PDB file of C-alpha atoms in Angstrom:
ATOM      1  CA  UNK T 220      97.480 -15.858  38.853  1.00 78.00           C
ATOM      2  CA  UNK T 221      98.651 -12.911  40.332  1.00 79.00           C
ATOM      3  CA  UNK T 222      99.072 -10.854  37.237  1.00 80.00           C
ATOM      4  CA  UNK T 223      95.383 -11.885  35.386  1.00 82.00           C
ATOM      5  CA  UNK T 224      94.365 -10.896  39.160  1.00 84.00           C
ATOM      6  CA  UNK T 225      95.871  -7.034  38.927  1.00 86.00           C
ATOM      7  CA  UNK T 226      95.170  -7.058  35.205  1.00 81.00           C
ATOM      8  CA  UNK T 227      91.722  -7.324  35.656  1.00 82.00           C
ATOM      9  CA  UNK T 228      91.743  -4.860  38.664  1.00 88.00           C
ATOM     10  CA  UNK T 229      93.193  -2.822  36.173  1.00 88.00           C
ATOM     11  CA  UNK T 230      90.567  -3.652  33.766  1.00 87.00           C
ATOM     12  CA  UNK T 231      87.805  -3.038  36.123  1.00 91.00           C
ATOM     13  CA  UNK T 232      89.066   0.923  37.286  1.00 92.00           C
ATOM     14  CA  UNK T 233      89.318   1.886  33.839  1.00 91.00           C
ATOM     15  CA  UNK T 234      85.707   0.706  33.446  1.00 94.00           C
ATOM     16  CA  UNK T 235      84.980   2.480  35.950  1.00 92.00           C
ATOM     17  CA  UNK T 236      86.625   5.566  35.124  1.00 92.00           C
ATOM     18  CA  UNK T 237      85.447   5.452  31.484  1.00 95.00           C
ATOM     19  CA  UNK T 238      81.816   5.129  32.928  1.00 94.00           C
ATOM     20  CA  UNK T 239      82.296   8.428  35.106  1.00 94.00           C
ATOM     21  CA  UNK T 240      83.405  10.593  32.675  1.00 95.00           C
ATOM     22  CA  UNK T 241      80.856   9.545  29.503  1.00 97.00           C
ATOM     23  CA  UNK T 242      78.088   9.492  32.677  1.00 96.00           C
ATOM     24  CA  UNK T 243      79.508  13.661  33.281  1.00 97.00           C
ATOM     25  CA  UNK T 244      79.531  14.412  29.998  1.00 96.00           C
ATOM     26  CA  UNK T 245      75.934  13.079  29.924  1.00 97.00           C
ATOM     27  CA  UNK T 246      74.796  15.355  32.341  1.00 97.00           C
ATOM     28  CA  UNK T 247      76.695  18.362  30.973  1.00 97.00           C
ATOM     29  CA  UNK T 248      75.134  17.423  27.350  1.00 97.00           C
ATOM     30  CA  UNK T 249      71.238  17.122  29.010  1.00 97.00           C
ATOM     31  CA  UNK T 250      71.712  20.322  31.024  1.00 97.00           C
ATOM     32  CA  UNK T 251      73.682  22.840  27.379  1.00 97.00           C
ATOM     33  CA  UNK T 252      70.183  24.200  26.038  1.00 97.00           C
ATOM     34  CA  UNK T 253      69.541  25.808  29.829  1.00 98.00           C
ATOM     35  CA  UNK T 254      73.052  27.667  30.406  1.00 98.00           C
ATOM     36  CA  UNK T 255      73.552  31.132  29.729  1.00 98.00           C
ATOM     37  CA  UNK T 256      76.594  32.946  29.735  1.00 96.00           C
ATOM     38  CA  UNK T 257      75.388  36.548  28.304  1.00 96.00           C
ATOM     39  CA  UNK T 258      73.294  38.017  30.409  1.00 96.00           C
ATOM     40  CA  UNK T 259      71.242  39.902  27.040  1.00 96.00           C
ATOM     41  CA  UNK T 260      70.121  36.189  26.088  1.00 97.00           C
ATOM     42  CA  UNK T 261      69.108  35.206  29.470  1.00 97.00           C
ATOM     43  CA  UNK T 262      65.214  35.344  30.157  1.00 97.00           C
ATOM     44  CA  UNK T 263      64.316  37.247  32.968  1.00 96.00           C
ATOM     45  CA  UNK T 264      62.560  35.236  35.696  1.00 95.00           C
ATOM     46  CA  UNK T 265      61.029  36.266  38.825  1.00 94.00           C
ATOM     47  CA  UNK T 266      63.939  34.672  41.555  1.00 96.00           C
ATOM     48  CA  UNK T 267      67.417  34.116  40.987  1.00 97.00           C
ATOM     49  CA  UNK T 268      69.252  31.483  43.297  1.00 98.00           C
ATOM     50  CA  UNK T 269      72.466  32.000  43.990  1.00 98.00           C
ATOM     51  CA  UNK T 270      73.936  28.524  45.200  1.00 97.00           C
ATOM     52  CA  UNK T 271      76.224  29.456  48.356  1.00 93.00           C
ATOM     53  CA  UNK T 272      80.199  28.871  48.998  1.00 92.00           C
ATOM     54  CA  UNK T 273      82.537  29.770  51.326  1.00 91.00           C
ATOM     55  CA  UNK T 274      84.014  33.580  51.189  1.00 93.00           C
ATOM     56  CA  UNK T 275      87.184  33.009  52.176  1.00 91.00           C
ATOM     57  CA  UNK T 276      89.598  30.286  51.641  1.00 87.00           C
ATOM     58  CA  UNK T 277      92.064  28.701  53.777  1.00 83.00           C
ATOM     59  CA  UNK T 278      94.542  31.185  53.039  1.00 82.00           C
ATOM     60  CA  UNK T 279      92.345  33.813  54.297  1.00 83.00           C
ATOM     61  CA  UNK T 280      91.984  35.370  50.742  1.00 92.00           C
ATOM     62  CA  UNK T 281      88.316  35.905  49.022  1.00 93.00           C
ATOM     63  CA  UNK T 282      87.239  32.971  47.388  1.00 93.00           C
ATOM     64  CA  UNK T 283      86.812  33.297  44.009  1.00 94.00           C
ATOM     65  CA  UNK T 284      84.244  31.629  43.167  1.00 95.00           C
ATOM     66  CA  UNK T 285      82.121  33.550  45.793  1.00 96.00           C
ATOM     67  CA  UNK T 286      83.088  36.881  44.592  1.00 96.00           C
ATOM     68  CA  UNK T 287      82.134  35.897  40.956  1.00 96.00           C
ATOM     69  CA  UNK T 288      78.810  34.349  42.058  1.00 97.00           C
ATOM     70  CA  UNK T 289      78.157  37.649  43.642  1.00 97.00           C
ATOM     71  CA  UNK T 290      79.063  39.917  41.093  1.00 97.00           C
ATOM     72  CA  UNK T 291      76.838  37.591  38.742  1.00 97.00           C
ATOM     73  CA  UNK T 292      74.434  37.935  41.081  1.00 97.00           C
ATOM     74  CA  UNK T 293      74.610  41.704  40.977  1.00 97.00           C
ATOM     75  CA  UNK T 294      74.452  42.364  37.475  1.00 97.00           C
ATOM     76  CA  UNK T 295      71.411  40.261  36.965  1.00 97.00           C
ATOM     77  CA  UNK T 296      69.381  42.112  39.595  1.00 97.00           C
ATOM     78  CA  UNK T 297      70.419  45.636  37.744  1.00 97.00           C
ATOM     79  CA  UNK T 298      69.979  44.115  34.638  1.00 96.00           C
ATOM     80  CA  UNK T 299      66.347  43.905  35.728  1.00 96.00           C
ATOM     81  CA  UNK T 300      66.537  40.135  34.661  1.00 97.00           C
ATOM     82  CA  UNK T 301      65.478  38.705  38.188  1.00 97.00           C
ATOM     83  CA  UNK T 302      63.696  40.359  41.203  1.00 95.00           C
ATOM     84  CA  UNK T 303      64.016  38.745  44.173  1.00 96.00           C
ATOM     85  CA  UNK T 304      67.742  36.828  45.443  1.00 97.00           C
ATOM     86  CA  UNK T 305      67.306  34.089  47.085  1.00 96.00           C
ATOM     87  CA  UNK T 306      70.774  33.097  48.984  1.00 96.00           C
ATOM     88  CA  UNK T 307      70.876  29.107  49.301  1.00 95.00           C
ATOM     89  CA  UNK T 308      74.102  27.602  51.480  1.00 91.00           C
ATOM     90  CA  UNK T 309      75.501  26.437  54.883  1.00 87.00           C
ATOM     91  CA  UNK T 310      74.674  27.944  58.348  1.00 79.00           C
ATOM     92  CA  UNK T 311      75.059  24.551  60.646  1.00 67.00           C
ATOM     93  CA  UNK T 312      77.582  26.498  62.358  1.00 67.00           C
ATOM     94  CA  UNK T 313      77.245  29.433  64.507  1.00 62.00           C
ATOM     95  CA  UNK T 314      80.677  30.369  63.030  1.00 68.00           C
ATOM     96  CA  UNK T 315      80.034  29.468  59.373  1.00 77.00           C
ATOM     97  CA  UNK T 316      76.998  31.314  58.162  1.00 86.00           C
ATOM     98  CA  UNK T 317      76.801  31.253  54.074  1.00 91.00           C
ATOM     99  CA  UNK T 318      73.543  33.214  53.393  1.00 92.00           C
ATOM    100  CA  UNK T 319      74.239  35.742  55.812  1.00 91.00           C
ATOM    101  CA  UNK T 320      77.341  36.555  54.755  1.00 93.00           C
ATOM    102  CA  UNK T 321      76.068  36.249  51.516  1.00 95.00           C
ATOM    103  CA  UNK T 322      73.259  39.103  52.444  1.00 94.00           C
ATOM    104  CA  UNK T 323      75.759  41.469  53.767  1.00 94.00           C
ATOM    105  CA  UNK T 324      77.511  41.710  50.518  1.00 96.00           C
ATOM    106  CA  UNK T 325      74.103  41.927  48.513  1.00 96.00           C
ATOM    107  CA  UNK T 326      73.465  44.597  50.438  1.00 95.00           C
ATOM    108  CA  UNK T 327      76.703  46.523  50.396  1.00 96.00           C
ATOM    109  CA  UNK T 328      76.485  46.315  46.570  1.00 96.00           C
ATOM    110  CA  UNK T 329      73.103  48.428  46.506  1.00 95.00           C
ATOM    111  CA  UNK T 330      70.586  45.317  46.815  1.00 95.00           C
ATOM    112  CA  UNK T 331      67.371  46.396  48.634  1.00 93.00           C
ATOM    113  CA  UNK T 332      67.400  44.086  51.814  1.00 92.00           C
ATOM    114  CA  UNK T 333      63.063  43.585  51.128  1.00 91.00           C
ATOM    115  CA  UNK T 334      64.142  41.772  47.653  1.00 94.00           C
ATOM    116  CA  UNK T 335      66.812  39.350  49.473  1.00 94.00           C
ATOM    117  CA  UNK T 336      65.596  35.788  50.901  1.00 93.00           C
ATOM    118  CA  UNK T 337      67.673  33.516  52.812  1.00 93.00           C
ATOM    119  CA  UNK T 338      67.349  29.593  52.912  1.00 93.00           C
ATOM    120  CA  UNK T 339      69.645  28.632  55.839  1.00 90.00           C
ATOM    121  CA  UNK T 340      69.162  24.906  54.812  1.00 91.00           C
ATOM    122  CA  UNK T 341      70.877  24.630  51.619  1.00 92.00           C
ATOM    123  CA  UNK T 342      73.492  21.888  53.191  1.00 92.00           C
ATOM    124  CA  UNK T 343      73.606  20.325  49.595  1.00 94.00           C
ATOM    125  CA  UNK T 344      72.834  21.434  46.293  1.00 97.00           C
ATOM    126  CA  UNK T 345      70.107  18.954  45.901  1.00 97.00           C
ATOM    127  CA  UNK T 346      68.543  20.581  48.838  1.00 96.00           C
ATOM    128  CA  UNK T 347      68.880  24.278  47.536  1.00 96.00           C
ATOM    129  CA  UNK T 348      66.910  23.204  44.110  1.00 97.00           C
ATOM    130  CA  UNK T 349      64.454  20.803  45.637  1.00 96.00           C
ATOM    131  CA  UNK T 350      63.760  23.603  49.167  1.00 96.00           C
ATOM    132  CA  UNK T 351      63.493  26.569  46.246  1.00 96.00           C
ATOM    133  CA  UNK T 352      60.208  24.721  44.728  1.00 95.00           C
ATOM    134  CA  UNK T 353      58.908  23.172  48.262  1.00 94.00           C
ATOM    135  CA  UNK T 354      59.126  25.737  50.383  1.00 93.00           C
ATOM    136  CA  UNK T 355      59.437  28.972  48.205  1.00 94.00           C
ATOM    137  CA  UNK T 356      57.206  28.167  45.886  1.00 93.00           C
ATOM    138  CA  UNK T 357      59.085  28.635  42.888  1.00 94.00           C
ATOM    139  CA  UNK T 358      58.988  26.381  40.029  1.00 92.00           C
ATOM    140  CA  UNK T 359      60.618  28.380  37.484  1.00 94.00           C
ATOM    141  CA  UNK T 360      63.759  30.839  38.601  1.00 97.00           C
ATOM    142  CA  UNK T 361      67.275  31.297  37.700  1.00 98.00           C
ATOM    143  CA  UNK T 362      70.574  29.595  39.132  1.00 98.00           C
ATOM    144  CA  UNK T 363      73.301  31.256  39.506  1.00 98.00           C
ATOM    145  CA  UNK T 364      77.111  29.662  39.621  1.00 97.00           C
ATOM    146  CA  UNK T 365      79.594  28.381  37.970  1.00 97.00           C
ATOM    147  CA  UNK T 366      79.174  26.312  34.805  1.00 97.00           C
ATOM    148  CA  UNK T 367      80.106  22.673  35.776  1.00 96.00           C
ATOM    149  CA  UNK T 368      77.644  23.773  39.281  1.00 97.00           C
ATOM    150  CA  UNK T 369      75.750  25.270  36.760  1.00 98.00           C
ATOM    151  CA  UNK T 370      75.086  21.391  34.906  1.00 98.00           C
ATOM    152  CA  UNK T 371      74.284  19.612  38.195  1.00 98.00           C
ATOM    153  CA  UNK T 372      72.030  21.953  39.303  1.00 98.00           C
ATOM    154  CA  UNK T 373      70.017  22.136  36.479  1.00 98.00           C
ATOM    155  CA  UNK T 374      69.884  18.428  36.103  1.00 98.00           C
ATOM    156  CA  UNK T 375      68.288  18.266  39.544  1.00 97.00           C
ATOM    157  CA  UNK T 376      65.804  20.393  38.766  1.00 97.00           C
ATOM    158  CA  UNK T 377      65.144  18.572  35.595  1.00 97.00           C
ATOM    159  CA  UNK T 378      65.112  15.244  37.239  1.00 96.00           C
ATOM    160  CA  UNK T 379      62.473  16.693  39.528  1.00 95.00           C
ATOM    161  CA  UNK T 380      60.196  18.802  36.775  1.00 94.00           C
ATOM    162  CA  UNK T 381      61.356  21.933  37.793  1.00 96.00           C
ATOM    163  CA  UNK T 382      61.508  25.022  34.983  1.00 95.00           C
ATOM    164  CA  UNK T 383      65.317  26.161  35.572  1.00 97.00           C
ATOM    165  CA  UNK T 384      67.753  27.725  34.168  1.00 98.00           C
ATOM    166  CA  UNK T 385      71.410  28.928  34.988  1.00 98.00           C
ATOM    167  CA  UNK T 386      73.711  31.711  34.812  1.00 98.00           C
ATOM    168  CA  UNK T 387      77.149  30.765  34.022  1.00 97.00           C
ATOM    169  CA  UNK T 388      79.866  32.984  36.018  1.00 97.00           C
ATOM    170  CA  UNK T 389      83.267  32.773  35.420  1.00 94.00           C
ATOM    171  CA  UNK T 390      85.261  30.584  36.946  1.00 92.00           C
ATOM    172  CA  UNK T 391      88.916  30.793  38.743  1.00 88.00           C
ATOM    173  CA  UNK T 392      91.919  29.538  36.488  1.00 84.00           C
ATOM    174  CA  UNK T 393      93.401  26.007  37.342  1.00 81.00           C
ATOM    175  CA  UNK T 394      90.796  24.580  38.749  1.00 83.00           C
ATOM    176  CA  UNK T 395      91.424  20.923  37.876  1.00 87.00           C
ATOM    177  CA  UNK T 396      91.277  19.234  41.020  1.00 91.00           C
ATOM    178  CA  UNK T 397      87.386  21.019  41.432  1.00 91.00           C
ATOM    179  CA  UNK T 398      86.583  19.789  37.779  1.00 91.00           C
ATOM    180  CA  UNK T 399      87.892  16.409  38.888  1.00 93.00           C
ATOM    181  CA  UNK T 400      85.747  16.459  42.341  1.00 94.00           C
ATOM    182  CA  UNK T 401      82.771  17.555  40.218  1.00 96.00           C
ATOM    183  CA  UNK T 402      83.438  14.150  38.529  1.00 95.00           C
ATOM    184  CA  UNK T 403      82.615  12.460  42.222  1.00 95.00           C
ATOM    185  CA  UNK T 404      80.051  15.173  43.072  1.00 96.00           C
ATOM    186  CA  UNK T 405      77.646  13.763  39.985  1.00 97.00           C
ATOM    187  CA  UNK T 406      78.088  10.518  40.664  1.00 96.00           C
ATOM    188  CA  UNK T 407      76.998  10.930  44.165  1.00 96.00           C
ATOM    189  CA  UNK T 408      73.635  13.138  42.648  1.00 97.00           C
ATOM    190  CA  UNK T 409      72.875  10.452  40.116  1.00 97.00           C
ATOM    191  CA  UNK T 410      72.796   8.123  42.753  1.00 96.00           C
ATOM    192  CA  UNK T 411      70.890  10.179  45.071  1.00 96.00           C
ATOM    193  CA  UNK T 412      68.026  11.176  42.424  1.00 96.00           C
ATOM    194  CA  UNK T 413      68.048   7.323  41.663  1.00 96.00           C
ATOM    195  CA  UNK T 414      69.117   5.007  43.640  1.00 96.00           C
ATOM    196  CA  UNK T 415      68.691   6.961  47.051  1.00 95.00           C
ATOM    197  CA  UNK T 416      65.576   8.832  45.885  1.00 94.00           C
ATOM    198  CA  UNK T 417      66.771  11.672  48.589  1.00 94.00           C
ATOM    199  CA  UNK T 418      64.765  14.317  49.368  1.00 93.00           C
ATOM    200  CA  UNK T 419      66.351  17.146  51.428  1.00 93.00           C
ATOM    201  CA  UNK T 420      67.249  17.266  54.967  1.00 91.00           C
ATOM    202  CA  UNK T 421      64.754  19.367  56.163  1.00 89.00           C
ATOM    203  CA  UNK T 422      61.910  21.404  54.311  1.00 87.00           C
ATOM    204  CA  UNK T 423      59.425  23.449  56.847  1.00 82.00           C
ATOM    205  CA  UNK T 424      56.409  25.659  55.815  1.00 86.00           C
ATOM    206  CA  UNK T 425      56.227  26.859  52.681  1.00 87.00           C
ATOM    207  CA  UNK T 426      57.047  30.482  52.525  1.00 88.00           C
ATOM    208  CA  UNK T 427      56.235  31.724  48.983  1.00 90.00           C
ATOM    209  CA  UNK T 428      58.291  34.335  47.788  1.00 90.00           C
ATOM    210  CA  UNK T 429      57.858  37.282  47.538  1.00 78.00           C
ATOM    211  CA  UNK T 430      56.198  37.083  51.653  1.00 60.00           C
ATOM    212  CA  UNK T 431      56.840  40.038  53.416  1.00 53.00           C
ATOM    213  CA  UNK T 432      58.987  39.927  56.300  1.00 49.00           C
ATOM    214  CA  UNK T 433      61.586  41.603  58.641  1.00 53.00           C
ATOM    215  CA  UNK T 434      64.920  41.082  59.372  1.00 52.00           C
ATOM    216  CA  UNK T 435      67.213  42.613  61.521  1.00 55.00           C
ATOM    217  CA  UNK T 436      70.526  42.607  62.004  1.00 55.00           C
ATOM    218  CA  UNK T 437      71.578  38.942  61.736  1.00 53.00           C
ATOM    219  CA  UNK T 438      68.402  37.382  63.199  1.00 49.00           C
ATOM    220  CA  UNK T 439      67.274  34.859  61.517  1.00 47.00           C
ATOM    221  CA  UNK T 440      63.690  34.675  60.816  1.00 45.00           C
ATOM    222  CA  UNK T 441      63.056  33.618  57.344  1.00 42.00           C
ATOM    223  CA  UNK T 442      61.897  30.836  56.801  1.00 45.00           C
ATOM    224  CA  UNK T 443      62.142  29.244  60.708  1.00 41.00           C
ATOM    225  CA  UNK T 444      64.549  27.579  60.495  1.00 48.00           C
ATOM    226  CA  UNK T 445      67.276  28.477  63.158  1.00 50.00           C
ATOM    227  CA  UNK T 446      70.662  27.438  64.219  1.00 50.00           C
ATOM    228  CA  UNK T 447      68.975  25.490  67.043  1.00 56.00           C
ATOM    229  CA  UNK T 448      66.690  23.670  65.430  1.00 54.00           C
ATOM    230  CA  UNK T 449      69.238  22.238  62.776  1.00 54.00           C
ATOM    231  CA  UNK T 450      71.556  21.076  65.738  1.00 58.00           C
ATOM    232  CA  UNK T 451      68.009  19.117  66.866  1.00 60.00           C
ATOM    233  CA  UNK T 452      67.892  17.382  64.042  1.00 55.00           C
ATOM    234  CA  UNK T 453      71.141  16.381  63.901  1.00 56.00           C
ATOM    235  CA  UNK T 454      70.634  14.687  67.557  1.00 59.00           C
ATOM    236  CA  UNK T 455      67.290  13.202  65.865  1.00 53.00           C
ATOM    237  CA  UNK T 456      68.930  11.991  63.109  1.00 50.00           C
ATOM    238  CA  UNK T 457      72.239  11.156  64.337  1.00 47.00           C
ATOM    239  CA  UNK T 458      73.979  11.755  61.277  1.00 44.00           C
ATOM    240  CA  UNK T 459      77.764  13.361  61.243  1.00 43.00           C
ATOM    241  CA  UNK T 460      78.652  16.849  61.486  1.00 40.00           C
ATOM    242  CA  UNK T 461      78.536  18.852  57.968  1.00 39.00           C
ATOM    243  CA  UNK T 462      81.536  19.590  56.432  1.00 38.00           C
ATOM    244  CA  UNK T 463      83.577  22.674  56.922  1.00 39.00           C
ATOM    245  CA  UNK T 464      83.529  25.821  54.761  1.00 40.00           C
ATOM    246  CA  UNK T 465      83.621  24.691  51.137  1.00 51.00           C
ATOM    247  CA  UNK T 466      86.298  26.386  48.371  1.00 55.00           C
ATOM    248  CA  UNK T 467      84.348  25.805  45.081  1.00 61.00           C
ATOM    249  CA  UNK T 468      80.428  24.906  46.364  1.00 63.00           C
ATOM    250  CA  UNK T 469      78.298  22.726  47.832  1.00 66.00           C
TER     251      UNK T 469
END
């Protein structure tokens, strides 16, 4: 009894497994005709979104998949292929601050501050794709990661009738255990899109790009959305504290 009990544990897990993997390559299959690795056959559009990560990892050394994202970035905006960046990530911290970071560097590399937008509500990436089309008013625009971020991204934005494509940077050698959590990661956005039906955490005003505005230093003014407020609807929401700096993406 015991043994047809394990054995069909056993069964059940590689079900499982089986279903996870043929369900990712699904997703990677849907998502092929809108990923572009040379930047010559990539059509320009008007905003590129570059889907934020943490700069550093643990061992205080630059993340690599930020500093290709950024580069990526870079090129594309010389290249003339998109004109305005707008920086999608993580600032539920006052010690963790993704687009800012994010702007510094665009700016160090010769980006005109007046062509860089900030979302400081990108938590997930569902809510950088959904937040780029409801509040920025952009329904057709460039992503720009790696290529397995690249494929759930995009299928977002499909899911929801949104005209995207992606950018494909390189990505970091050995980076099996992030493949394997990307596994996980489109599991959890197939069952958000449908199951869930999530929408993201917080949207706002619509800001259209391009809007003109000013910004400062590090204040944040674009959209309004500060620190503050985000800890508010936390307390509203009573939901648990976001997750630390991420290695790979969010």
């Amino acid at each position: 009894m015991l043994k047809r009990l394990i054995y069909s544990l056993l069964v059940l897990l590689a079900l499982m497994l089986c279903t996870a993997l043929l369900l990712d390559r699904w997703i990677s299959w849907r998502t092929a005709p809108y990923v572009y690795e040379n930047i010559e056959e990539l059509p320009a559009s008007h905003v590129g979104v570059v889907l934020g990560t943490s700069k550093y990892v643990r061992t205080g050394v630059i993340n690599q998949y930020y500093k290709f994202r950024i580069q990526g970035a870079v090129n594309l905006y010389n290249s003339n292929k998109i004109s305005y960046l707008l920086l999608s990530g993580d600032n539920a911290q006052l010690n963790y601050n993704e687009p800012i970071t994010m702007r510094k560097d665009f700016i160090q590399a010769g980006v005109p501050a007046s062509d860089i937008v900030l979302d400081y509500a990108g938590f997930r990436t569902l809510d950088s794709i959904i937040r780029t089309r409801k509040v920025f008013g952009a329904n057709e625009f460039t992503i720009i990661t790696q290529r397995f971020h690249c494929e759930r991204a995009l299928f977002i934005a499909l899911h929801s009738g949104i005209k995207a494509q992606c950018y494909a940077v390189p990505s970091p050698k050995n980076m099996f255990m992030v493949r394997a959590r990307e596994v996980v990661a489109r599991l959890g956005a197939l069952t958000d899109l449908y199951i869930l039906k999530r929408e993201p955490r917080f949207l706002g005003p619509m800001v259209p790009i391009p809007t003109p505005y000013s910004l400062e230093g590090d204040v944040q003014d674009y959209p309004a959305v500060s620190p503050e407020q985000l800890f508010e609807l936390e307390d509203l929401n009573t939901v648990p504290p976001l997750r630390n700096a991420r290695a790979s993406g969010h």
